[in-house]
Tab-separated table of C-alpha atoms in Angstrom:
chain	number	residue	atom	x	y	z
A	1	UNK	CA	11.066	-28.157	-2.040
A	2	UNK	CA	13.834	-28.968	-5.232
A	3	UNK	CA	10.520	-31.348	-6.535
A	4	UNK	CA	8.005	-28.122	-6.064
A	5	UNK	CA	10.312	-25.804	-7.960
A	6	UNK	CA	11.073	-28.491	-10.802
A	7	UNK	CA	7.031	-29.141	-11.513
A	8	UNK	CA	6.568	-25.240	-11.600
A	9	UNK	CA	9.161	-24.741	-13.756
A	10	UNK	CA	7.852	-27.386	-16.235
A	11	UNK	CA	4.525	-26.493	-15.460
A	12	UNK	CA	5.452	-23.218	-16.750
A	13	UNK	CA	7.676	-24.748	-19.616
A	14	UNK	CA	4.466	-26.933	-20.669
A	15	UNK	CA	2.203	-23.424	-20.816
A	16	UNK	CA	4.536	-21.999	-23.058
A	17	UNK	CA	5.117	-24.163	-25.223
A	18	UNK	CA	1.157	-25.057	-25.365
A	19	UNK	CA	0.582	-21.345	-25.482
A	20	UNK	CA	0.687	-20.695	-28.631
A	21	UNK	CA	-2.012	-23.207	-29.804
A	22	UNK	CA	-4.486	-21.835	-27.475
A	23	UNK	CA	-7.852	-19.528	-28.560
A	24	UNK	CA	-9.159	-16.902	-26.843
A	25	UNK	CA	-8.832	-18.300	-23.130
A	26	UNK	CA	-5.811	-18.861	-21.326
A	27	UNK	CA	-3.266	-21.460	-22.523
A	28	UNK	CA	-3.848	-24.989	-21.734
A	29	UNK	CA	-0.748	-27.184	-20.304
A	30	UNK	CA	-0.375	-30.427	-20.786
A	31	UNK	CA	-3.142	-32.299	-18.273
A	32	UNK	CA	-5.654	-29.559	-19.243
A	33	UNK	CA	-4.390	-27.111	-16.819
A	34	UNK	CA	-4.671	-23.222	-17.707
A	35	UNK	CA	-2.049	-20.989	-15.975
A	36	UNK	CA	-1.401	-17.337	-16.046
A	37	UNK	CA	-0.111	-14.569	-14.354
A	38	UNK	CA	-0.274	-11.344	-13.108
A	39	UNK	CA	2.145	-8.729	-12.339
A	40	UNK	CA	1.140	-6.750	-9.466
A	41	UNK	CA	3.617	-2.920	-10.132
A	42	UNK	CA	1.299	-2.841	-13.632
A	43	UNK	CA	-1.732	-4.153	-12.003
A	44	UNK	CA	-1.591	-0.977	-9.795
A	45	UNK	CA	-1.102	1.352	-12.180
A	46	UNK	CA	-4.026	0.002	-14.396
A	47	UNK	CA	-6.625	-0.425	-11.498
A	48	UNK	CA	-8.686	2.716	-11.558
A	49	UNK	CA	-9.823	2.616	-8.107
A	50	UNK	CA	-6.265	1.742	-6.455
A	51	UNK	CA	-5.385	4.748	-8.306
A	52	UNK	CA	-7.795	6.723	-6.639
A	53	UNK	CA	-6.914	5.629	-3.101
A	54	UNK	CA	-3.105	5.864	-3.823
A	55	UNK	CA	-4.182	9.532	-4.328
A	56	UNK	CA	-6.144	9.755	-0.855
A	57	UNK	CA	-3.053	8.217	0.371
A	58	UNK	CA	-0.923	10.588	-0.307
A	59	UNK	CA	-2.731	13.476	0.212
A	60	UNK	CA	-2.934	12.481	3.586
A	61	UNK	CA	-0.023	11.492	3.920
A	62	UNK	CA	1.239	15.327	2.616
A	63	UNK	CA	-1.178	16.626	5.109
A	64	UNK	CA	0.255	14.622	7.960
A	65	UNK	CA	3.876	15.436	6.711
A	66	UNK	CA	2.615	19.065	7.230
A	67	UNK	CA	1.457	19.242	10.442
A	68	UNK	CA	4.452	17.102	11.597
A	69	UNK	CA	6.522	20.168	9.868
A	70	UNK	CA	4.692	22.664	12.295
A	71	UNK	CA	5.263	20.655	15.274
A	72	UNK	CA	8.991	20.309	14.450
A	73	UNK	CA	8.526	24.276	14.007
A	74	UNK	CA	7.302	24.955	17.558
A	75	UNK	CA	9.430	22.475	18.874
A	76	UNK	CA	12.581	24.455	17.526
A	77	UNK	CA	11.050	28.222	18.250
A	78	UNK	CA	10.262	26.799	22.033
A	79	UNK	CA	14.087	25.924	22.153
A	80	UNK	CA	14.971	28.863	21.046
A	81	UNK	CA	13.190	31.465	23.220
A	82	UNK	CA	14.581	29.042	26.191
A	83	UNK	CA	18.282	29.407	24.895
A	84	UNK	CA	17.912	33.195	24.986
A	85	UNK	CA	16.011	33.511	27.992
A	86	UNK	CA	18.346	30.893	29.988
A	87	UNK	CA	21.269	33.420	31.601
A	88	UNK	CA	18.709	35.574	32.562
A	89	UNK	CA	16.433	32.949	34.737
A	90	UNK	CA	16.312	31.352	38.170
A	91	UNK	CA	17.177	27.758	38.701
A	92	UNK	CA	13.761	27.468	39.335
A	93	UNK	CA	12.322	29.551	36.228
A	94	UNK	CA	15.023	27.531	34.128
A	95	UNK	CA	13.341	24.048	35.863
A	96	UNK	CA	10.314	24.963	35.032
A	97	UNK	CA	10.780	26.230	30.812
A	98	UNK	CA	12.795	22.813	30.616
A	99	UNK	CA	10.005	21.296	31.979
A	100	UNK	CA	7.639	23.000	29.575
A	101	UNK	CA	9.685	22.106	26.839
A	102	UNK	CA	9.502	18.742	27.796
A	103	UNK	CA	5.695	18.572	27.681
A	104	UNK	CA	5.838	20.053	24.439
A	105	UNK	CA	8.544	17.980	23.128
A	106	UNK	CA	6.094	14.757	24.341
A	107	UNK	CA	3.195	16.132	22.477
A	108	UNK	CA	5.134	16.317	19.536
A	109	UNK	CA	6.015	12.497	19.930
A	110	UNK	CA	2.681	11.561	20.374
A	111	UNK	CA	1.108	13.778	17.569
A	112	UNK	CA	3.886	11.613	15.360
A	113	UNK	CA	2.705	8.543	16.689
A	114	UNK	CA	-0.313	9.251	15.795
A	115	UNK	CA	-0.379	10.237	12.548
A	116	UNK	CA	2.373	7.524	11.736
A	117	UNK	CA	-0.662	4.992	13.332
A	118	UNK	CA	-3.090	6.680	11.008
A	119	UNK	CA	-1.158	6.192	7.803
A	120	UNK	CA	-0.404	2.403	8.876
A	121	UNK	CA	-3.942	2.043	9.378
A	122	UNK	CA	-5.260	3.646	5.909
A	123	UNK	CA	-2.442	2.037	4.445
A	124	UNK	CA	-3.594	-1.323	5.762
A	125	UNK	CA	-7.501	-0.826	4.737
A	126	UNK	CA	-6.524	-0.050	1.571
A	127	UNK	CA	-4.775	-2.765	1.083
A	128	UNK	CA	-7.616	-5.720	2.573
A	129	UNK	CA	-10.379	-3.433	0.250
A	130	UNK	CA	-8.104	-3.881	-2.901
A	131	UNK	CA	-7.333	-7.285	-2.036
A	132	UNK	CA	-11.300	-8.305	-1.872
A	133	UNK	CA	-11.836	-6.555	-5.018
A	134	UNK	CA	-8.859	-8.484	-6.792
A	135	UNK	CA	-9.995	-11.823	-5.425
A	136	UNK	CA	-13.933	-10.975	-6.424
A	137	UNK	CA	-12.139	-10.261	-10.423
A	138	UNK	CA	-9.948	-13.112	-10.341
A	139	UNK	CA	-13.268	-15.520	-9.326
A	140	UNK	CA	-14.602	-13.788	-11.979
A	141	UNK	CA	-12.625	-13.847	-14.711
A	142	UNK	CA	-11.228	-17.766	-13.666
A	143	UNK	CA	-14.739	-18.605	-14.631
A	144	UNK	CA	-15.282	-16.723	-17.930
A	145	UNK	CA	-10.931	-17.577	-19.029
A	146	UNK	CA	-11.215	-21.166	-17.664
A	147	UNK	CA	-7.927	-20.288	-15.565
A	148	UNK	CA	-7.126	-23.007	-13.003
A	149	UNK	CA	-4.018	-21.179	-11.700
A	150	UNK	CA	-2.872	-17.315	-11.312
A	151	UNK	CA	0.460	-16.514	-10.380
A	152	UNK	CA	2.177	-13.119	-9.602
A	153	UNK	CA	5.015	-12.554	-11.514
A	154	UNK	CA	7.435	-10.686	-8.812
A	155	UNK	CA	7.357	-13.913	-6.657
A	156	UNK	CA	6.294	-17.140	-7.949
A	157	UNK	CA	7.285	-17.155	-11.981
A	158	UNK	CA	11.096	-16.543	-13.258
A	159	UNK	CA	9.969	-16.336	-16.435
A	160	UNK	CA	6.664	-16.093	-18.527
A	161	UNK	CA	5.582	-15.809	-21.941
A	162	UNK	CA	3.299	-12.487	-22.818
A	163	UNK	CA	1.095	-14.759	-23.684
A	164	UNK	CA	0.425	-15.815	-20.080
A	165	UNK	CA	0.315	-12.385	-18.745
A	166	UNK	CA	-3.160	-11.769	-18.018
A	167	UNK	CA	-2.159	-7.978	-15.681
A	168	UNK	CA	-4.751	-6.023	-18.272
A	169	UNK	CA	-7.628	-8.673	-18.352
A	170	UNK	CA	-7.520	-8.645	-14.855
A	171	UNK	CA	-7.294	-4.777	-14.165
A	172	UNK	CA	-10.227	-4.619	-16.927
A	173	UNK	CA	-12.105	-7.116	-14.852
A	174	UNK	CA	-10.968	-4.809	-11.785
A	175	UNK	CA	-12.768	-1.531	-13.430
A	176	UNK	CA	-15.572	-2.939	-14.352
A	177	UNK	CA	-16.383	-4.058	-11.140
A	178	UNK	CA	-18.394	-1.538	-8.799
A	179	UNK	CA	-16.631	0.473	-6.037
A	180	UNK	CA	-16.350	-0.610	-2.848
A	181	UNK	CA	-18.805	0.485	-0.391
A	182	UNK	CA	-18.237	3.299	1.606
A	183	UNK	CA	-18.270	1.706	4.824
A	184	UNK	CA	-15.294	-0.899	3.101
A	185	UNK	CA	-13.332	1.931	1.822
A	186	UNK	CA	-10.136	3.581	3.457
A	187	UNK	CA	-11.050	5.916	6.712
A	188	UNK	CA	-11.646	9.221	5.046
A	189	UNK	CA	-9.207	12.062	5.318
A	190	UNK	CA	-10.122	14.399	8.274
């Protein structure tokens, strides 16, 4: 593991200092390699279509949120009409509203199951669509940059020269390529 970390870290040491003698491709380290990286938070935020589905995202997420809101709502008023009708019923009328409460109280769990499940799930096909589209880019853009290795910045590099950050070739490679297909994207929002 120490000998991993030490050849990355001169690996890294060898593309900056070769960096600066490079053209328009990425920088070439010493045995011809050319590294870069990315950093995924700007990537994000420069990727058109993530963009998009962020915003899908969180309006359902807001619409979810709301309904859950309603449920809560009818949860409480149901509690309420059973504390004020309570000294006035039977043992068996009382048995019975708890028991209705119940039910409703169950629905309520399941209806925030449920949408929890949904979010997960458009969450997670979001995430495998962008993925594809960010490994289709990098294939593409390893070929026309002569990049042998791309690393992301928030987990594999401590440090990198701006040189090697190549976050805007690849969201421009991103945006240019087409959409996903429909039947790839997200579930759509009911």
């Amino acid at each position: 593991m120490k000998n991993l970390i030490a050849l990355s870290a001169a690996a890294l040491l060898a593309v900056g200092a070769v960096s600066c003698q490079s053209g328009g491709s990425a920088p070439v380290a010493e045995g011809g390699a050319r590294i870069v990286y990315v950093r995924l938070d700007s990537l994000v935020n420069l990727y058109d279509y993530h963009k998009e589905m962020s915003k899908e995202f969180e309006a359902a997420a807001t619409k979810a949120e709301a309904e859950l809101v309603r449920g809560q709502q009818n949860l409480q008023a149901e509690y309420d009409v059973i504390q004020r009708a309570a000294p006035g019923l039977s043992k068996v009328e009382l048995e019975r509203a708890q028991m209705d409460f119940q039910r409703i109280q169950n629905n309520y769990q399941m209806l925030e199951q449920q949408k929890s499940g949904e979010l997960r799930q458009m969450e997670q096909s979001i995430n495998e669509v962008v993925k594809e589209q960010v490994d289709k880019a990098i294939e593409a853009m390893k070929g026309e940059e002569n990049i042998d290795l791309v690393l992301i910045y928030e987990t594999n590099v401590l440090y990198g020269s701006e040189a090697l950050d190549y976050t805007s070739k690849l969201a421009e490679y991103l945006n240019k390529l087409p959409k996903p297909e429909a039947s790839e994207e997200a579930p759509a929002k009911k």
